[in-house]
């Protein structure tokens, strides 16, 4: 096992806002507006760690980590009463998932990507049917860090470190590569190739009309906006434009990124509407990790779909995930300290 310490700078912030026509890169050092939110309690949710919130009519569905409840997704009414036992169970059997980094909701269909089992499981709640939830399962044999369904048979995925591109579009169930977007830049100096690519691991988001994708980096405040129709892209860096800091470790035949005490976390969750991209920002270091600080934050960065920074939303407490209604008037979140769903007005 071999370790190499690397301190890699992905860029230096220069000025308040600039745009490079040649590389189509936006670099900025502050948001044009900032707001302090005053959230109210919607309902308590004890003994859960909520990773995502999905809004539909008067229903709040959570993707939670609580094996005692038996299911990943649970729908609630606005008073906090469960509407059913939930769907997509914990486990290693058919239509079950043992753990997932990626998951979501697409037009009423919920899904999870089980990395260890190499599969995607979908759940479609049915109304007026003897079968309350329709479950399907698809093989997904290659490792990707983040996966996002475009529809029931197409996905986009990022974080395959043996690939030259950041983003792939894949057809299911054949697992056929349809398109590839955004080449990785060459690694600097003696940085191992796989480690360099892993330093760009990102969470994926898509425009509601499926025309655009956003890759939000974990270890630097950088975004990649990708037009899924034309393949054109834009990089957005800021407001700190801090460098990704990491080590490299050789294990099991390949180089891996190793987090160090200098490793800092940028984006940890997010949501989108037709107008805006909302990203939950951490800013904490690896050594701050006690109490899930590496996966929570108090700031939400807002961008438009052209990649331009819009404003910062400040929460008084740490939250783990966010969701915004269609008209951008209300933001929902999970307060990790008080274990409750909260809501704040955005207008």
Short mmCIF file of C-alpha atoms in Angstrom, two decimals:
data_model
loop_
_atom_site.label_atom_id
_atom_site.label_comp_id
_atom_site.label_asym_id
_atom_site.label_seq_id
_atom_site.Cartn_x
_atom_site.Cartn_y
_atom_site.Cartn_z
CA UNK A 1 0.00 0.00 0.00
CA UNK A 2 1.59 3.25 -1.13
CA UNK A 3 0.59 6.76 -0.08
CA UNK A 4 1.38 10.04 -1.83
CA UNK A 5 0.42 13.42 -0.41
CA UNK A 6 -0.96 15.79 -3.01
CA UNK A 7 -2.08 19.37 -2.57
CA UNK A 8 -3.83 20.19 -5.81
CA UNK A 9 -5.10 23.65 -6.77
CA UNK A 10 -7.95 23.66 -9.27
CA UNK A 11 -7.88 27.41 -9.76
CA UNK A 12 -7.43 30.77 -8.10
CA UNK A 13 -10.25 33.27 -7.69
CA UNK A 14 -9.59 36.56 -9.44
CA UNK A 15 -12.03 39.43 -8.96
CA UNK A 16 -15.74 39.47 -8.41
CA UNK A 17 -16.96 37.95 -11.67
CA UNK A 18 -15.32 37.07 -14.96
CA UNK A 19 -16.13 34.93 -17.96
CA UNK A 20 -13.69 33.41 -20.43
CA UNK A 21 -15.21 33.09 -23.92
CA UNK A 22 -12.55 30.59 -25.01
CA UNK A 23 -13.07 28.06 -22.22
CA UNK A 24 -16.59 29.20 -21.26
CA UNK A 25 -15.62 29.43 -17.62
CA UNK A 26 -17.19 31.69 -15.01
CA UNK A 27 -15.08 32.66 -12.00
CA UNK A 28 -16.64 34.74 -9.24
CA UNK A 29 -15.79 35.74 -5.68
CA UNK A 30 -19.17 36.71 -4.24
CA UNK A 31 -22.87 36.28 -4.85
CA UNK A 32 -24.84 39.39 -5.83
CA UNK A 33 -27.37 38.86 -3.00
CA UNK A 34 -27.65 37.13 0.36
CA UNK A 35 -30.65 36.28 2.55
CA UNK A 36 -31.02 34.97 6.10
CA UNK A 37 -33.88 32.48 6.21
CA UNK A 38 -36.29 32.10 9.12
CA UNK A 39 -37.56 28.53 8.89
CA UNK A 40 -40.62 27.14 10.64
CA UNK A 41 -41.28 23.58 11.76
CA UNK A 42 -43.40 21.42 9.46
CA UNK A 43 -43.27 18.22 11.53
CA UNK A 44 -40.76 16.29 13.69
CA UNK A 45 -39.09 13.21 12.25
CA UNK A 46 -37.20 11.39 14.98
CA UNK A 47 -34.60 8.63 14.60
CA UNK A 48 -34.05 9.30 10.91
CA UNK A 49 -31.27 10.83 8.87
CA UNK A 50 -32.95 12.28 5.80
CA UNK A 51 -30.82 12.40 2.64
CA UNK A 52 -33.42 13.80 0.23
CA UNK A 53 -36.88 15.35 0.30
CA UNK A 54 -39.37 15.11 -2.59
CA UNK A 55 -42.47 17.30 -2.86
CA UNK A 56 -45.63 16.25 -4.66
CA UNK A 57 -48.99 17.94 -4.06
CA UNK A 58 -49.54 17.70 -0.29
CA UNK A 59 -47.08 14.86 0.18
CA UNK A 60 -43.50 14.97 1.44
CA UNK A 61 -41.52 11.82 0.64
CA UNK A 62 -38.19 11.28 2.36
CA UNK A 63 -35.22 9.17 1.36
CA UNK A 64 -33.98 8.25 4.82
CA UNK A 65 -31.37 6.09 6.48
CA UNK A 66 -33.15 4.05 9.14
CA UNK A 67 -32.90 0.28 8.75
CA UNK A 68 -35.33 -0.28 11.62
CA UNK A 69 -38.13 1.09 9.46
CA UNK A 70 -37.30 -1.34 6.69
CA UNK A 71 -37.67 1.02 3.71
CA UNK A 72 -35.65 3.84 2.14
CA UNK A 73 -38.55 5.97 0.90
CA UNK A 74 -41.45 7.03 3.13
CA UNK A 75 -44.32 9.38 2.16
CA UNK A 76 -45.88 11.71 4.75
CA UNK A 77 -48.72 14.20 4.73
CA UNK A 78 -48.01 17.76 5.85
CA UNK A 79 -48.90 16.83 9.44
CA UNK A 80 -46.13 14.21 9.52
CA UNK A 81 -48.36 11.14 9.35
CA UNK A 82 -46.95 8.25 7.24
CA UNK A 83 -49.19 7.51 4.26
CA UNK A 84 -47.95 3.93 3.90
CA UNK A 85 -45.16 1.69 5.13
CA UNK A 86 -42.78 2.93 2.41
CA UNK A 87 -41.06 1.40 -0.60
CA UNK A 88 -37.71 -0.08 -1.73
CA UNK A 89 -36.67 -2.19 1.23
CA UNK A 90 -33.31 -2.64 2.92
CA UNK A 91 -31.69 -5.96 2.02
CA UNK A 92 -29.85 -8.00 -0.58
CA UNK A 93 -32.79 -9.71 -2.26
CA UNK A 94 -34.66 -8.90 -5.46
CA UNK A 95 -36.02 -5.33 -5.50
CA UNK A 96 -34.06 -4.58 -2.30
CA UNK A 97 -31.06 -2.28 -1.77
CA UNK A 98 -28.31 -2.63 0.83
CA UNK A 99 -27.05 0.94 0.41
CA UNK A 100 -27.04 3.74 -2.14
CA UNK A 101 -25.20 6.96 -2.96
CA UNK A 102 -27.56 7.89 -5.79
CA UNK A 103 -31.33 7.94 -5.79
CA UNK A 104 -34.20 10.15 -6.76
CA UNK A 105 -37.71 10.68 -8.02
CA UNK A 106 -38.62 10.95 -11.69
CA UNK A 107 -42.25 11.79 -12.49
CA UNK A 108 -43.56 9.84 -9.52
CA UNK A 109 -41.13 6.93 -9.90
CA UNK A 110 -38.58 6.52 -7.09
CA UNK A 111 -35.29 4.78 -7.57
CA UNK A 112 -31.95 3.86 -5.95
CA UNK A 113 -28.57 2.80 -7.35
CA UNK A 114 -27.06 -0.03 -5.29
CA UNK A 115 -23.33 0.22 -6.05
CA UNK A 116 -22.31 -2.99 -4.26
CA UNK A 117 -25.00 -5.09 -5.96
CA UNK A 118 -24.54 -3.41 -9.37
CA UNK A 119 -28.19 -2.63 -9.96
CA UNK A 120 -30.87 0.08 -10.06
CA UNK A 121 -34.20 -0.56 -8.35
CA UNK A 122 -37.27 1.53 -9.23
CA UNK A 123 -40.57 1.86 -7.38
CA UNK A 124 -43.72 3.34 -8.92
CA UNK A 125 -46.57 3.85 -6.41
CA UNK A 126 -49.89 2.87 -8.01
CA UNK A 127 -53.28 4.45 -7.35
CA UNK A 128 -56.45 2.37 -7.51
CA UNK A 129 -54.50 -0.85 -8.00
CA UNK A 130 -54.24 -4.14 -6.15
CA UNK A 131 -50.46 -3.73 -6.41
CA UNK A 132 -49.64 -0.58 -4.35
CA UNK A 133 -46.08 -0.27 -5.67
CA UNK A 134 -44.69 -1.54 -8.97
CA UNK A 135 -41.04 -2.59 -8.55
CA UNK A 136 -38.44 -3.10 -11.28
CA UNK A 137 -34.75 -3.91 -11.26
CA UNK A 138 -32.01 -3.23 -13.84
CA UNK A 139 -28.42 -4.45 -13.97
CA UNK A 140 -25.88 -1.64 -13.69
CA UNK A 141 -22.57 -3.54 -13.78
CA UNK A 142 -20.01 -0.71 -13.91
CA UNK A 143 -19.08 1.58 -11.01
CA UNK A 144 -20.18 5.22 -11.22
CA UNK A 145 -20.13 7.54 -8.24
CA UNK A 146 -23.34 9.38 -9.11
CA UNK A 147 -26.22 8.23 -11.30
CA UNK A 148 -29.40 10.05 -12.38
CA UNK A 149 -32.41 8.66 -14.24
CA UNK A 150 -33.59 10.62 -17.27
CA UNK A 151 -36.49 8.22 -17.78
CA UNK A 152 -37.18 4.61 -16.92
CA UNK A 153 -34.66 3.37 -19.50
CA UNK A 154 -31.97 6.08 -19.73
CA UNK A 155 -29.53 7.40 -17.15
CA UNK A 156 -26.68 9.87 -16.97
CA UNK A 157 -23.76 8.96 -14.73
CA UNK A 158 -20.47 10.43 -13.53
CA UNK A 159 -17.49 9.21 -11.55
CA UNK A 160 -16.23 6.30 -13.64
CA UNK A 161 -12.53 6.86 -13.13
CA UNK A 162 -11.26 4.62 -15.95
CA UNK A 163 -13.15 6.78 -18.46
CA UNK A 164 -11.79 9.90 -20.15
CA UNK A 165 -15.12 11.74 -19.85
CA UNK A 166 -16.86 13.13 -16.79
CA UNK A 167 -20.40 12.28 -17.87
CA UNK A 168 -21.97 9.34 -19.70
CA UNK A 169 -25.48 8.78 -21.05
CA UNK A 170 -26.47 5.11 -20.86
CA UNK A 171 -29.35 3.05 -22.23
CA UNK A 172 -30.95 0.40 -20.02
CA UNK A 173 -31.32 -2.54 -19.76
CA UNK A 174 -28.59 -3.19 -22.34
CA UNK A 175 -26.17 -0.85 -20.51
CA UNK A 176 -25.25 0.75 -23.84
CA UNK A 177 -23.20 3.98 -23.87
CA UNK A 178 -25.13 6.54 -25.94
CA UNK A 179 -23.17 9.77 -25.38
CA UNK A 180 -20.13 11.05 -23.51
CA UNK A 181 -19.54 14.62 -22.29
CA UNK A 182 -16.81 16.75 -20.70
CA UNK A 183 -13.28 15.38 -20.98
CA UNK A 184 -11.21 15.42 -17.81
CA UNK A 185 -8.25 17.78 -17.85
CA UNK A 186 -4.81 16.09 -17.74
CA UNK A 187 -3.47 15.53 -14.21
CA UNK A 188 -0.78 17.97 -13.05
CA UNK A 189 2.75 16.79 -12.33
CA UNK A 190 2.99 13.25 -11.02
CA UNK A 191 -0.60 13.06 -9.83
CA UNK A 192 -1.94 9.55 -10.63
CA UNK A 193 -4.61 9.68 -13.32
CA UNK A 194 -7.34 7.85 -11.38
CA UNK A 195 -6.73 9.95 -8.27
CA UNK A 196 -6.99 13.14 -10.30
CA UNK A 197 -10.27 12.08 -11.85
CA UNK A 198 -11.62 11.02 -8.46
CA UNK A 199 -10.92 14.51 -7.10
CA UNK A 200 -13.74 15.72 -9.39
CA UNK A 201 -16.40 13.40 -7.94
CA UNK A 202 -19.72 15.18 -8.14
CA UNK A 203 -23.40 14.96 -7.39
CA UNK A 204 -25.67 15.08 -10.44
CA UNK A 205 -28.74 17.22 -11.05
CA UNK A 206 -30.87 17.79 -14.17
CA UNK A 207 -33.21 20.45 -15.50
CA UNK A 208 -36.89 19.38 -15.26
CA UNK A 209 -37.12 19.32 -19.06
CA UNK A 210 -34.00 17.08 -19.17
CA UNK A 211 -32.07 19.45 -21.42
CA UNK A 212 -29.28 20.28 -18.95
CA UNK A 213 -27.22 18.52 -16.30
CA UNK A 214 -25.17 19.97 -13.46
CA UNK A 215 -22.19 18.28 -11.81
CA UNK A 216 -21.58 19.73 -8.33
CA UNK A 217 -18.11 18.84 -7.02
CA UNK A 218 -17.58 17.44 -3.52
CA UNK A 219 -14.04 18.70 -2.90
CA UNK A 220 -13.96 22.13 -4.57
CA UNK A 221 -16.60 24.80 -5.20
CA UNK A 222 -16.82 24.04 -8.92
CA UNK A 223 -19.82 23.24 -11.10
CA UNK A 224 -20.07 21.82 -14.62
CA UNK A 225 -23.20 22.80 -16.56
CA UNK A 226 -23.68 20.43 -19.52
CA UNK A 227 -26.17 20.83 -22.36
CA UNK A 228 -27.31 17.24 -22.98
CA UNK A 229 -28.50 18.07 -26.50
CA UNK A 230 -25.50 19.95 -27.90
CA UNK A 231 -22.74 18.69 -25.60
CA UNK A 232 -21.64 22.26 -24.83
CA UNK A 233 -20.57 22.94 -21.27
CA UNK A 234 -19.69 25.71 -18.85
CA UNK A 235 -17.50 25.57 -15.74
CA UNK A 236 -18.43 27.77 -12.77
CA UNK A 237 -15.90 28.38 -9.98
CA UNK A 238 -16.46 30.29 -6.76
CA UNK A 239 -17.06 32.09 -4.56
CA UNK A 240 -13.92 30.88 -2.77
CA UNK A 241 -12.58 28.79 -5.65
CA UNK A 242 -10.66 26.75 -3.10
CA UNK A 243 -8.37 23.93 -4.26
CA UNK A 244 -9.13 20.25 -3.88
CA UNK A 245 -6.79 18.86 -1.21
CA UNK A 246 -6.18 15.13 -1.07
CA UNK A 247 -3.69 12.31 -0.92
CA UNK A 248 -3.27 9.28 -3.15
CA UNK A 249 -3.17 5.68 -2.01
CA UNK A 250 -2.41 2.63 -4.19
CA UNK A 251 -4.55 -0.34 -3.24
CA UNK A 252 -6.14 -3.32 -5.00
CA UNK A 253 -4.34 -2.59 -8.24
CA UNK A 254 -5.24 1.06 -8.70
CA UNK A 255 -4.72 4.54 -7.32
CA UNK A 256 -7.42 5.99 -5.07
CA UNK A 257 -8.07 9.42 -3.63
CA UNK A 258 -7.36 9.58 0.09
CA UNK A 259 -8.94 12.29 2.20
CA UNK A 260 -6.55 14.11 4.52
CA UNK A 261 -6.97 16.66 7.31
CA UNK A 262 -6.69 19.33 4.59
CA UNK A 263 -9.55 17.89 2.54
CA UNK A 264 -12.48 20.28 2.41
CA UNK A 265 -16.05 19.57 1.38
CA UNK A 266 -18.02 21.79 -0.98
CA UNK A 267 -21.45 20.67 -2.23
CA UNK A 268 -23.26 17.96 -0.29
CA UNK A 269 -26.83 17.98 -1.65
CA UNK A 270 -29.20 20.03 -3.74
CA UNK A 271 -32.35 20.39 -5.78
CA UNK A 272 -33.52 22.16 -8.94
CA UNK A 273 -36.51 23.96 -10.41
CA UNK A 274 -37.17 25.18 -13.94
CA UNK A 275 -35.52 28.52 -13.04
CA UNK A 276 -32.75 27.73 -10.57
CA UNK A 277 -30.20 25.30 -9.21
CA UNK A 278 -30.11 25.16 -5.37
CA UNK A 279 -27.01 23.55 -3.85
CA UNK A 280 -26.39 22.86 -0.17
CA UNK A 281 -22.82 23.88 0.68
CA UNK A 282 -20.68 22.53 3.53
CA UNK A 283 -17.28 24.26 3.56
CA UNK A 284 -16.11 21.99 6.40
CA UNK A 285 -12.80 20.15 6.55
CA UNK A 286 -12.24 16.42 6.99
CA UNK A 287 -11.24 16.99 10.64
CA UNK A 288 -14.64 18.61 11.26
CA UNK A 289 -16.39 15.34 10.43
CA UNK A 290 -17.93 14.50 13.81
CA UNK A 291 -21.70 14.81 13.74
CA UNK A 292 -22.07 14.53 9.95
CA UNK A 293 -20.66 18.03 9.34
CA UNK A 294 -19.11 16.75 6.10
CA UNK A 295 -22.56 15.96 4.73
CA UNK A 296 -24.50 18.94 6.10
CA UNK A 297 -24.38 22.70 5.70
CA UNK A 298 -25.93 26.03 6.63
CA UNK A 299 -25.67 27.72 3.23
CA UNK A 300 -27.58 27.18 0.01
CA UNK A 301 -25.96 28.55 -3.16
CA UNK A 302 -28.41 29.49 -5.92
CA UNK A 303 -27.53 29.67 -9.65
CA UNK A 304 -29.54 30.13 -12.80
CA UNK A 305 -29.30 27.55 -15.59
CA UNK A 306 -26.75 29.68 -17.46
CA UNK A 307 -24.43 29.13 -14.49
CA UNK A 308 -24.63 32.68 -13.17
CA UNK A 309 -24.62 33.04 -9.36
CA UNK A 310 -27.91 34.43 -8.02
CA UNK A 311 -27.79 34.52 -4.22
CA UNK A 312 -26.86 32.77 -0.96
CA UNK A 313 -29.52 31.50 1.45
CA UNK A 314 -28.34 31.21 5.07
CA UNK A 315 -29.90 28.77 7.53
CA UNK A 316 -29.51 29.20 11.31
CA UNK A 317 -28.99 25.43 11.74
CA UNK A 318 -27.30 22.54 9.94
CA UNK A 319 -29.44 20.78 7.34
CA UNK A 320 -28.81 17.64 5.31
CA UNK A 321 -31.00 18.17 2.24
CA UNK A 322 -33.34 20.63 0.54
CA UNK A 323 -36.32 20.72 -1.79
CA UNK A 324 -38.02 23.72 -3.41
CA UNK A 325 -41.56 23.93 -4.77
CA UNK A 326 -42.17 24.57 -8.45
CA UNK A 327 -42.70 28.34 -8.19
CA UNK A 328 -39.55 28.90 -6.09
CA UNK A 329 -41.51 30.31 -3.15
CA UNK A 330 -40.88 27.70 -0.43
CA UNK A 331 -37.79 25.74 0.55
CA UNK A 332 -38.07 22.56 2.64
CA UNK A 333 -35.14 21.03 4.53
CA UNK A 334 -34.24 18.49 7.21
CA UNK A 335 -32.82 19.94 10.43
CA UNK A 336 -30.33 17.28 11.57
CA UNK A 337 -29.89 18.56 15.14
CA UNK A 338 -33.58 18.89 16.02
CA UNK A 339 -34.65 16.02 13.73
CA UNK A 340 -37.47 17.76 11.93
CA UNK A 341 -38.70 18.83 8.53
CA UNK A 342 -38.57 22.63 8.31
CA UNK A 343 -39.77 25.16 5.76
CA UNK A 344 -38.73 28.71 4.82
CA UNK A 345 -40.26 31.32 2.54
CA UNK A 346 -38.05 32.47 -0.35
CA UNK A 347 -40.02 35.62 -1.22
#
